[in-house]
Amino acid sequence: MKAPNGNKLAILNALNEGGFVSGQALGDELGISRAAVSKHIKTLQEMGLDIFKVTGKGYSLNNHVGLLNQVQIQKNYKALGASTANVEVHPIIDSTNSELMRRIQAKETLESGTVIVAEMQQAGRGRRGRVWQSPFGANLYYSYFWRLDDGLQAAMGVSIAVGLAVYDAIKVLYNIDIELKWPNDIYLNKQKLAGVLVELDGQPQGPCQLVIGIGINLQMPDSFSQHIDQAWTDLSQHTQQLDKNQLVASLTDCLEQRLVEYRQTGLQTMYEQWNSLNAFAGECVELNTGHRSWRGICEGIDSQGGIRIRQDGEVKSYYGGEVSLRKAQI
């Protein structure tokens, strides 16, 4: 699927103003036929946008989250007293994480705080090679570049800090309490709301470069939700105050604060708060590496970010990598 051309984006921006827009008016403004307008609308619908038509009124976009606007994001971000991040907005991209990783591999000079957000991902990725459903304009697809000078080992618990940053942003904007599932998931009412994917490039002892990917479900279209293989939710089911540009700004600010804290003290001041938000606290869980699995009671995380599992009265910590954690089937 190709990125939307100028006409599609112009139609999308007109619909984003709210209310109904007639096909004739769109055609007149763009210098194209009503049939061409209809064809562009159909393509936008195939991307996942909920656009409907009412005879005599025209087209309307059923989207409460708005579209990304780089100027508005920076304005909101600076209003929070922050100034270090540089946010790029892309209409369509293969993956926001992949774009930053390509720049790292190409030896481009990247500043910590480089943020890429997109309206749609054509190859969105979750952990363990899973596909992240990424319809146009429906959710938040976000990646943040961060340089850490203390080596790969020091980056081991970053996803814990990132999960708390997502908690911070959603709490401050919507007064919603979320739960955190080790190592990378964000739950709301026992359903998946968001996910984190941290990718690393560097040496065990030298400086390393991190790409912190965050995907948050905002207003998932029904046509895409059928491809999700677990219980899920989105923010539109819990609040009507969604503003994607404000969310990007707040998330960036909260993430930067948590990363400063992590750089200074690791998880020493964070792991107990994470445990208070643990989605599986005290429950029987199954830990799976693909080659082996363990069952036990989830005791939260330790100060290094490892998950603590109690088996036969003994508590052991397990760390990240290609590990999955789920509630055990009794």
Coordinates of C-alpha atoms in Angstrom, one line a residue:
M1 CA 0.0 0.0 0.0
K2 CA 1.5 3.3 -1.0
A3 CA 1.6 6.3 1.3
P4 CA -1.3 8.7 0.8
N5 CA -0.5 11.3 -1.9
G6 CA -1.3 15.0 -1.7
N7 CA -4.9 14.6 -2.6
K8 CA -5.5 11.9 0.0
L9 CA -3.8 13.9 2.7
A10 CA -5.8 17.0 1.7
I11 CA -9.1 15.0 1.9
L12 CA -8.0 13.6 5.3
N13 CA -7.2 17.0 6.7
A14 CA -10.5 18.3 5.5
L15 CA -12.4 15.5 7.2
N16 CA -10.3 15.9 10.3
E17 CA -11.8 19.4 10.8
G18 CA -15.0 17.6 11.9
G19 CA -18.6 17.5 10.5
F20 CA -19.5 16.5 7.0
V21 CA -17.7 17.5 3.8
S22 CA -19.4 17.1 0.4
G23 CA -17.7 15.1 -2.3
Q24 CA -18.4 17.9 -4.7
A25 CA -16.7 20.5 -2.4
L26 CA -13.7 18.3 -2.0
G27 CA -13.5 17.7 -5.8
D28 CA -13.8 21.4 -6.5
E29 CA -11.1 22.3 -4.0
L30 CA -8.6 19.7 -5.4
G31 CA -9.6 20.0 -9.0
I32 CA -10.6 16.4 -9.4
S33 CA -13.9 14.6 -10.1
R34 CA -16.3 13.3 -7.5
A35 CA -15.5 9.8 -8.7
A36 CA -11.8 10.4 -8.0
V37 CA -12.7 11.7 -4.5
S38 CA -14.7 8.5 -3.9
K39 CA -11.7 6.4 -5.0
H40 CA -9.4 8.2 -2.5
I41 CA -12.0 7.8 0.2
K42 CA -12.1 4.0 -0.5
T43 CA -8.3 3.8 -0.2
L44 CA -8.4 5.7 3.1
Q45 CA -11.1 3.3 4.4
E46 CA -8.9 0.3 3.4
M47 CA -6.1 1.8 5.5
G48 CA -8.3 1.5 8.6
L49 CA -10.0 4.9 8.7
D50 CA -13.7 4.9 9.7
I51 CA -15.1 7.3 7.0
F52 CA -18.9 7.1 6.4
K53 CA -21.2 8.8 3.9
V54 CA -24.6 10.3 4.3
T55 CA -26.6 11.2 1.2
G56 CA -27.1 14.9 1.0
K57 CA -24.4 15.7 3.5
G58 CA -21.2 14.1 2.3
Y59 CA -18.4 12.3 4.1
S60 CA -17.5 12.4 7.8
L61 CA -14.6 10.9 9.7
N62 CA -15.4 9.0 12.8
N63 CA -12.2 9.6 14.7
H64 CA -12.0 11.2 18.1
V65 CA -8.2 11.1 18.4
G66 CA -7.3 13.5 15.6
L67 CA -4.3 13.4 13.4
L68 CA -0.7 14.0 14.2
N69 CA 0.6 17.6 13.8
Q70 CA 4.3 18.3 14.3
V71 CA 3.8 22.0 15.2
Q72 CA 1.1 21.2 17.8
I73 CA 3.2 18.4 19.3
Q74 CA 6.2 20.7 19.8
K75 CA 3.9 23.4 21.2
N76 CA 2.4 21.1 23.7
Y77 CA 5.8 19.6 24.6
K78 CA 7.3 23.0 25.3
A79 CA 4.3 24.0 27.4
L80 CA 5.3 21.2 29.7
G81 CA 8.6 23.0 30.3
A82 CA 10.5 20.5 28.1
S83 CA 12.7 21.3 25.2
T84 CA 15.2 18.5 24.4
A85 CA 13.1 16.2 22.1
N86 CA 12.9 16.6 18.3
V87 CA 9.7 15.0 17.0
E88 CA 9.3 13.8 13.4
V89 CA 5.8 13.0 12.0
H90 CA 5.4 10.5 9.2
P91 CA 2.1 9.7 7.5
I92 CA 3.0 6.1 6.7
I93 CA 6.2 4.1 7.6
D94 CA 7.2 0.5 7.7
S95 CA 8.0 0.7 11.4
T96 CA 9.0 3.7 13.6
N97 CA 11.5 1.4 15.4
S98 CA 12.9 0.1 12.1
E99 CA 13.5 3.7 10.8
L100 CA 15.6 4.6 13.8
M101 CA 17.5 1.3 13.7
R102 CA 18.3 2.0 10.0
R103 CA 19.7 5.3 10.9
I104 CA 21.8 3.8 13.7
Q105 CA 23.1 1.1 11.2
A106 CA 23.9 3.8 8.7
K107 CA 26.0 5.6 11.3
E108 CA 23.9 8.7 11.1
T109 CA 24.4 11.2 14.0
L110 CA 21.3 10.9 16.2
E111 CA 20.6 13.0 19.2
S112 CA 19.0 11.5 22.3
G113 CA 15.4 12.6 22.2
T114 CA 14.9 12.0 18.5
V115 CA 11.2 10.9 18.3
I116 CA 9.5 9.3 15.3
V117 CA 5.7 9.0 15.3
A118 CA 3.5 7.8 12.5
E119 CA -0.2 7.6 11.5
M120 CA 0.3 4.1 10.1
Q121 CA 2.9 1.3 10.2
Q122 CA 3.0 -1.2 7.3
A123 CA 5.3 -3.6 9.2
G124 CA 4.7 -2.8 12.9
R125 CA 6.5 -5.2 15.2
G126 CA 5.9 -6.4 18.7
R127 CA 8.1 -8.6 20.8
R128 CA 9.1 -12.1 19.6
G129 CA 8.5 -11.2 16.0
R130 CA 4.8 -10.6 16.4
V131 CA 2.9 -8.2 14.1
W132 CA 1.6 -5.0 15.8
Q133 CA -1.7 -4.0 14.2
S134 CA -1.2 -0.5 12.9
P135 CA -4.2 0.9 11.0
F136 CA -4.0 4.5 9.8
G137 CA -4.8 7.3 12.3
A138 CA -6.2 4.9 14.9
N139 CA -3.5 4.4 17.4
L140 CA -0.1 5.8 18.5
Y141 CA 3.0 4.4 16.9
Y142 CA 6.0 6.0 18.7
S143 CA 9.7 5.5 18.9
Y144 CA 12.3 7.3 21.0
F145 CA 16.1 7.3 20.5
W146 CA 18.3 7.3 23.6
R147 CA 22.0 6.9 24.1
L148 CA 23.3 5.2 27.2
D149 CA 27.1 5.3 28.0
D150 CA 27.2 2.5 30.5
G151 CA 27.0 -0.5 28.3
L152 CA 24.4 -3.1 27.3
Q153 CA 24.2 -4.6 30.8
A154 CA 23.1 -1.2 32.2
A155 CA 20.2 -1.2 29.8
M156 CA 18.7 -4.4 31.1
G157 CA 15.8 -2.8 33.0
V158 CA 14.9 0.1 30.7
S159 CA 11.6 -1.5 29.7
I160 CA 10.5 -1.3 33.3
A161 CA 11.2 2.5 33.3
V162 CA 9.4 2.8 30.0
G163 CA 6.3 1.0 31.3
L164 CA 6.2 3.5 34.2
A165 CA 6.5 6.4 31.8
V166 CA 3.4 5.1 30.0
Y167 CA 1.6 4.8 33.3
D168 CA 2.6 8.4 34.2
A169 CA 1.3 9.9 30.9
I170 CA -2.0 8.1 31.0
K171 CA -2.5 8.9 34.6
V172 CA -1.8 12.6 34.2
L173 CA -3.9 13.1 31.0
Y174 CA -6.9 10.8 31.7
N175 CA -6.7 9.9 35.4
I176 CA -6.7 6.3 34.4
D177 CA -4.8 3.7 36.4
I178 CA -3.2 1.0 34.2
E179 CA -1.4 -2.2 35.2
L180 CA 2.0 -3.4 34.0
K181 CA 2.8 -6.9 32.8
W182 CA 6.4 -8.0 32.8
P183 CA 8.4 -7.4 30.7
N184 CA 6.7 -5.1 28.1
D185 CA 2.9 -4.9 28.3
I186 CA 0.5 -2.4 29.6
Y187 CA -3.0 -3.6 30.7
L188 CA -6.2 -1.9 31.5
N189 CA -9.0 -3.9 33.2
K190 CA -7.0 -7.1 32.4
Q191 CA -6.9 -6.3 28.7
K192 CA -3.9 -5.2 26.7
L193 CA -3.8 -1.5 26.0
A194 CA -0.2 -0.9 24.9
G195 CA 3.2 -2.6 24.4
V196 CA 6.8 -1.7 24.6
L197 CA 9.7 -2.9 22.3
V198 CA 13.2 -1.8 23.3
E199 CA 15.9 -2.6 20.8
L200 CA 19.7 -2.2 21.5
D201 CA 22.8 -1.6 19.5
G202 CA 26.2 -1.3 21.1
Q203 CA 29.0 -3.1 23.0
P204 CA 28.8 -4.9 26.3
Q205 CA 31.0 -2.4 28.0
G206 CA 30.9 0.7 25.8
P207 CA 28.2 3.2 24.8
C208 CA 25.0 1.7 23.5
Q209 CA 22.1 3.1 21.5
L210 CA 18.5 2.3 22.4
V211 CA 15.3 2.6 20.3
I212 CA 12.3 2.6 22.6
G213 CA 9.2 1.7 20.8
I214 CA 5.7 2.3 22.3
G215 CA 2.4 1.3 20.7
I216 CA -0.8 2.5 22.4
N217 CA -4.3 1.5 21.2
L218 CA -6.4 4.6 20.9
Q219 CA -9.4 3.9 18.7
M220 CA -8.9 0.5 17.1
P221 CA -11.3 -0.2 14.1
D222 CA -13.3 -3.3 14.2
S223 CA -11.9 -4.4 10.9
F224 CA -8.4 -4.7 12.4
S225 CA -9.3 -5.9 15.9
Q226 CA -10.3 -9.3 14.6
H227 CA -6.6 -10.0 13.9
I228 CA -5.6 -9.5 17.5
D229 CA -5.1 -12.9 19.3
Q230 CA -5.6 -11.7 22.9
A231 CA -8.0 -9.7 25.0
W232 CA -7.4 -6.0 24.2
T233 CA -8.9 -2.5 24.8
D234 CA -8.2 1.0 23.6
L235 CA -8.4 4.4 25.3
S236 CA -11.5 5.5 23.4
Q237 CA -13.4 3.0 25.5
H238 CA -12.4 4.8 28.7
T239 CA -12.1 8.5 27.9
Q240 CA -13.5 11.0 25.4
Q241 CA -10.6 13.4 26.0
L242 CA -8.2 12.0 23.5
D243 CA -5.8 14.3 21.8
K244 CA -3.0 12.4 20.0
N245 CA -0.7 15.5 19.9
Q246 CA -1.1 16.1 23.6
L247 CA -0.4 12.4 24.3
V248 CA 2.8 12.4 22.2
A249 CA 4.0 15.5 24.1
S250 CA 3.1 14.2 27.5
L251 CA 4.5 10.7 26.8
T252 CA 7.8 12.2 25.6
D253 CA 8.1 14.4 28.8
C254 CA 7.2 11.5 31.1
L255 CA 9.7 9.2 29.3
E256 CA 12.5 11.7 29.6
Q257 CA 11.9 12.1 33.3
R258 CA 12.0 8.3 33.8
L259 CA 15.1 7.9 31.7
V260 CA 16.9 10.6 33.8
E261 CA 15.9 8.7 36.9
Y262 CA 17.1 5.4 35.4
R263 CA 20.4 6.9 34.4
Q264 CA 21.0 8.2 37.9
T265 CA 19.8 5.3 40.1
G266 CA 18.7 2.4 37.8
L267 CA 15.5 0.8 39.1
Q268 CA 16.3 1.5 42.8
T269 CA 13.6 4.1 43.1
M270 CA 11.2 2.5 40.6
Y271 CA 10.9 -1.2 41.0
E272 CA 8.7 -1.0 44.1
Q273 CA 6.3 1.3 42.3
W274 CA 6.2 -1.1 39.3
N275 CA 5.3 -3.9 41.8
S276 CA 2.4 -1.9 43.0
L277 CA 1.1 -1.9 39.4
N278 CA 1.9 -5.6 38.7
A279 CA -1.0 -7.1 36.6
F280 CA -0.1 -10.6 37.8
A281 CA 0.7 -9.9 41.5
G282 CA 0.2 -13.1 43.6
E283 CA -1.2 -15.1 40.7
C284 CA 0.0 -18.4 39.3
V285 CA 1.9 -17.8 36.1
E286 CA 3.8 -19.6 33.4
L287 CA 7.2 -18.4 32.2
N288 CA 8.2 -19.7 28.8
T289 CA 11.5 -19.4 26.9
G290 CA 10.4 -21.4 23.9
H291 CA 12.6 -24.3 25.1
R292 CA 11.5 -24.6 28.7
S293 CA 8.7 -23.3 30.9
W294 CA 8.3 -22.8 34.6
R295 CA 5.2 -22.4 36.8
G296 CA 5.0 -20.5 40.0
I297 CA 3.5 -17.5 41.9
C298 CA 4.4 -14.1 40.5
E299 CA 6.2 -12.1 43.2
G300 CA 6.9 -9.0 41.1
I301 CA 10.3 -7.8 40.0
D302 CA 13.6 -7.3 41.7
S303 CA 15.8 -4.2 41.7
Q304 CA 17.4 -5.3 38.5
G305 CA 14.1 -5.7 36.6
G306 CA 14.0 -9.5 36.7
I307 CA 10.7 -11.2 37.3
R308 CA 10.5 -13.1 40.7
I309 CA 8.7 -16.5 40.6
R310 CA 8.1 -18.6 43.7
Q311 CA 8.3 -22.3 43.2
D312 CA 8.1 -24.8 46.0
G313 CA 8.8 -22.1 48.5
E314 CA 11.9 -20.8 46.8
V315 CA 11.9 -17.4 44.9
K316 CA 14.1 -17.1 41.8
S317 CA 14.6 -14.1 39.4
Y318 CA 14.4 -14.5 35.7
Y319 CA 15.5 -11.9 33.2
G320 CA 14.4 -10.6 29.8
G321 CA 15.3 -11.7 26.3
E322 CA 12.9 -14.0 24.4
V323 CA 10.8 -14.8 27.4
S324 CA 7.1 -14.6 27.7
L325 CA 4.9 -14.5 30.9
R326 CA 1.3 -15.4 31.0
K327 CA -1.3 -16.4 33.5
A328 CA -1.2 -20.2 34.1
Q329 CA -4.2 -22.3 33.0
I330 CA -5.2 -24.2 36.1

